[in-house]
Amino acid sequence: MGKRSIVDYVLSLDAAGHKRLKRKLDAYDRHNKRYTWEGFVELHFDRTSLWGWFNTIFAILGTTVGLAYGLWDSISNWRGFIWLLLETGFTTLVGLIIGTFAAALLVGVAIIAILGGIIWLIVKLVSLF
């Protein structure tokens, strides 16, 4: 069983509803009598997809609330900026602990949002002087 890309794997799935059976057959390497890493990841993601949706929604809401409140409040005082860092850091930590792929992607989005907020804050402070 040779290595295949994710695109090839998705395109090879049967559209008639045999996706689960095909995934289990692809996960088992009959020559070596063991499960492959690709198949293990696919089966594990299938079991944890509900957690993935929950964490994605939680990370989006937590990051949005933290960024909105932090940016709004950081104009008037320094507590808002600390709240921004704590809220985004907490959301990132929860996403990493539960460990889904979607939440891990949102960690990158949160980091980019933090950097954008810091740059915006610096520009805002410089324009005051």
mmCIF file of C-alpha atoms in Angstrom, residues 23-113:
data_model
loop_
_atom_site.group_PDB
_atom_site.id
_atom_site.type_symbol
_atom_site.label_atom_id
_atom_site.label_comp_id
_atom_site.label_asym_id
_atom_site.label_seq_id
_atom_site.Cartn_x
_atom_site.Cartn_y
_atom_site.Cartn_z
ATOM 1 C CA ARG A 23 -11.796 4.080 5.496
ATOM 2 C CA LYS A 24 -11.518 0.904 7.563
ATOM 3 C CA LEU A 25 -10.247 -1.079 4.587
ATOM 4 C CA ASP A 26 -7.683 1.601 3.762
ATOM 5 C CA ALA A 27 -6.562 1.765 7.394
ATOM 6 C CA TYR A 28 -5.484 -1.871 7.402
ATOM 7 C CA ASP A 29 -2.292 -2.787 5.568
ATOM 8 C CA ARG A 30 -2.842 -6.451 4.708
ATOM 9 C CA HIS A 31 0.752 -7.059 3.681
ATOM 10 C CA ASN A 32 2.259 -6.055 7.022
ATOM 11 C CA LYS A 33 -0.796 -7.086 9.098
ATOM 12 C CA ARG A 34 -0.970 -3.768 10.927
ATOM 13 C CA TYR A 35 -2.837 -0.481 10.831
ATOM 14 C CA THR A 36 -1.171 2.376 8.992
ATOM 15 C CA TRP A 37 -0.610 5.830 10.467
ATOM 16 C CA GLU A 38 -2.821 7.414 7.803
ATOM 17 C CA GLY A 39 -5.671 5.081 8.694
ATOM 18 C CA PHE A 40 -5.202 5.626 12.424
ATOM 19 C CA VAL A 41 -5.451 9.394 11.999
ATOM 20 C CA GLU A 42 -8.580 9.043 9.856
ATOM 21 C CA LEU A 43 -10.311 6.716 12.327
ATOM 22 C CA HIS A 44 -9.333 8.885 15.294
ATOM 23 C CA PHE A 45 -10.616 12.039 13.620
ATOM 24 C CA ASP A 46 -13.909 10.261 12.896
ATOM 25 C CA ARG A 47 -14.326 9.496 16.616
ATOM 26 C CA THR A 48 -13.443 13.019 17.741
ATOM 27 C CA SER A 49 -15.247 15.071 15.096
ATOM 28 C CA LEU A 50 -17.881 16.235 17.604
ATOM 29 C CA TRP A 51 -15.114 17.539 19.884
ATOM 30 C CA GLY A 52 -13.589 19.259 16.872
ATOM 31 C CA TRP A 53 -16.793 21.174 16.144
ATOM 32 C CA PHE A 54 -17.212 22.107 19.825
ATOM 33 C CA ASN A 55 -13.656 23.392 20.116
ATOM 34 C CA THR A 56 -13.840 25.282 16.846
ATOM 35 C CA ILE A 57 -16.973 27.133 17.957
ATOM 36 C CA PHE A 58 -15.503 27.776 21.425
ATOM 37 C CA ALA A 59 -12.241 29.083 19.989
ATOM 38 C CA ILE A 60 -14.007 31.378 17.521
ATOM 39 C CA LEU A 61 -16.319 32.814 20.189
ATOM 40 C CA GLY A 62 -13.601 33.142 22.817
ATOM 41 C CA THR A 63 -11.144 34.780 20.452
ATOM 42 C CA THR A 64 -13.771 37.148 19.034
ATOM 43 C CA VAL A 65 -14.997 38.242 22.470
ATOM 44 C CA GLY A 66 -11.446 38.616 23.775
ATOM 45 C CA LEU A 67 -10.251 40.636 20.799
ATOM 46 C CA ALA A 68 -13.343 42.853 20.684
ATOM 47 C CA TYR A 69 -13.300 43.648 24.400
ATOM 48 C CA GLY A 70 -9.532 43.981 24.545
ATOM 49 C CA LEU A 71 -9.271 46.346 21.587
ATOM 50 C CA TRP A 72 -12.241 48.414 22.747
ATOM 51 C CA ASP A 73 -10.973 48.713 26.318
ATOM 52 C CA SER A 74 -7.268 49.083 25.528
ATOM 53 C CA ILE A 75 -7.890 52.521 24.060
ATOM 54 C CA SER A 76 -8.906 53.832 27.491
ATOM 55 C CA ASN A 77 -6.688 51.843 29.874
ATOM 56 C CA TRP A 78 -4.015 49.145 30.078
ATOM 57 C CA ARG A 79 -6.305 46.479 31.642
ATOM 58 C CA GLY A 80 -7.986 45.872 28.304
ATOM 59 C CA PHE A 81 -4.713 44.954 26.643
ATOM 60 C CA ILE A 82 -3.931 42.438 29.411
ATOM 61 C CA TRP A 83 -7.463 41.011 29.059
ATOM 62 C CA LEU A 84 -6.850 40.639 25.327
ATOM 63 C CA LEU A 85 -3.678 38.632 25.902
ATOM 64 C CA LEU A 86 -5.204 36.473 28.658
ATOM 65 C CA GLU A 87 -8.387 35.662 26.747
ATOM 66 C CA THR A 88 -6.591 34.745 23.540
ATOM 67 C CA GLY A 89 -3.969 32.775 25.458
ATOM 68 C CA PHE A 90 -6.669 30.831 27.328
ATOM 69 C CA THR A 91 -8.490 30.020 24.090
ATOM 70 C CA THR A 92 -5.226 28.890 22.522
ATOM 71 C CA LEU A 93 -4.394 26.711 25.539
ATOM 72 C CA VAL A 94 -7.801 25.007 25.495
ATOM 73 C CA GLY A 95 -7.481 24.365 21.775
ATOM 74 C CA LEU A 96 -4.055 22.799 22.250
ATOM 75 C CA ILE A 97 -5.112 20.644 25.202
ATOM 76 C CA ILE A 98 -8.048 19.089 23.382
ATOM 77 C CA GLY A 99 -5.919 18.825 20.278
ATOM 78 C CA THR A 100 -8.127 18.909 17.219
ATOM 79 C CA PHE A 101 -6.882 19.988 13.827
ATOM 80 C CA ALA A 102 -9.444 22.763 13.466
ATOM 81 C CA ALA A 103 -8.587 24.262 16.848
ATOM 82 C CA ALA A 104 -4.892 24.088 16.003
ATOM 83 C CA LEU A 105 -5.563 26.114 12.864
ATOM 84 C CA LEU A 106 -7.416 28.673 14.954
ATOM 85 C CA VAL A 107 -4.352 29.020 17.159
ATOM 86 C CA GLY A 108 -2.539 30.392 14.121
ATOM 87 C CA VAL A 109 -5.446 32.738 13.393
ATOM 88 C CA ALA A 110 -5.433 33.911 17.027
ATOM 89 C CA ILE A 111 -1.691 34.604 16.911
ATOM 90 C CA ILE A 112 -2.098 36.604 13.697
ATOM 91 C CA ALA A 113 -4.997 38.508 15.296
#
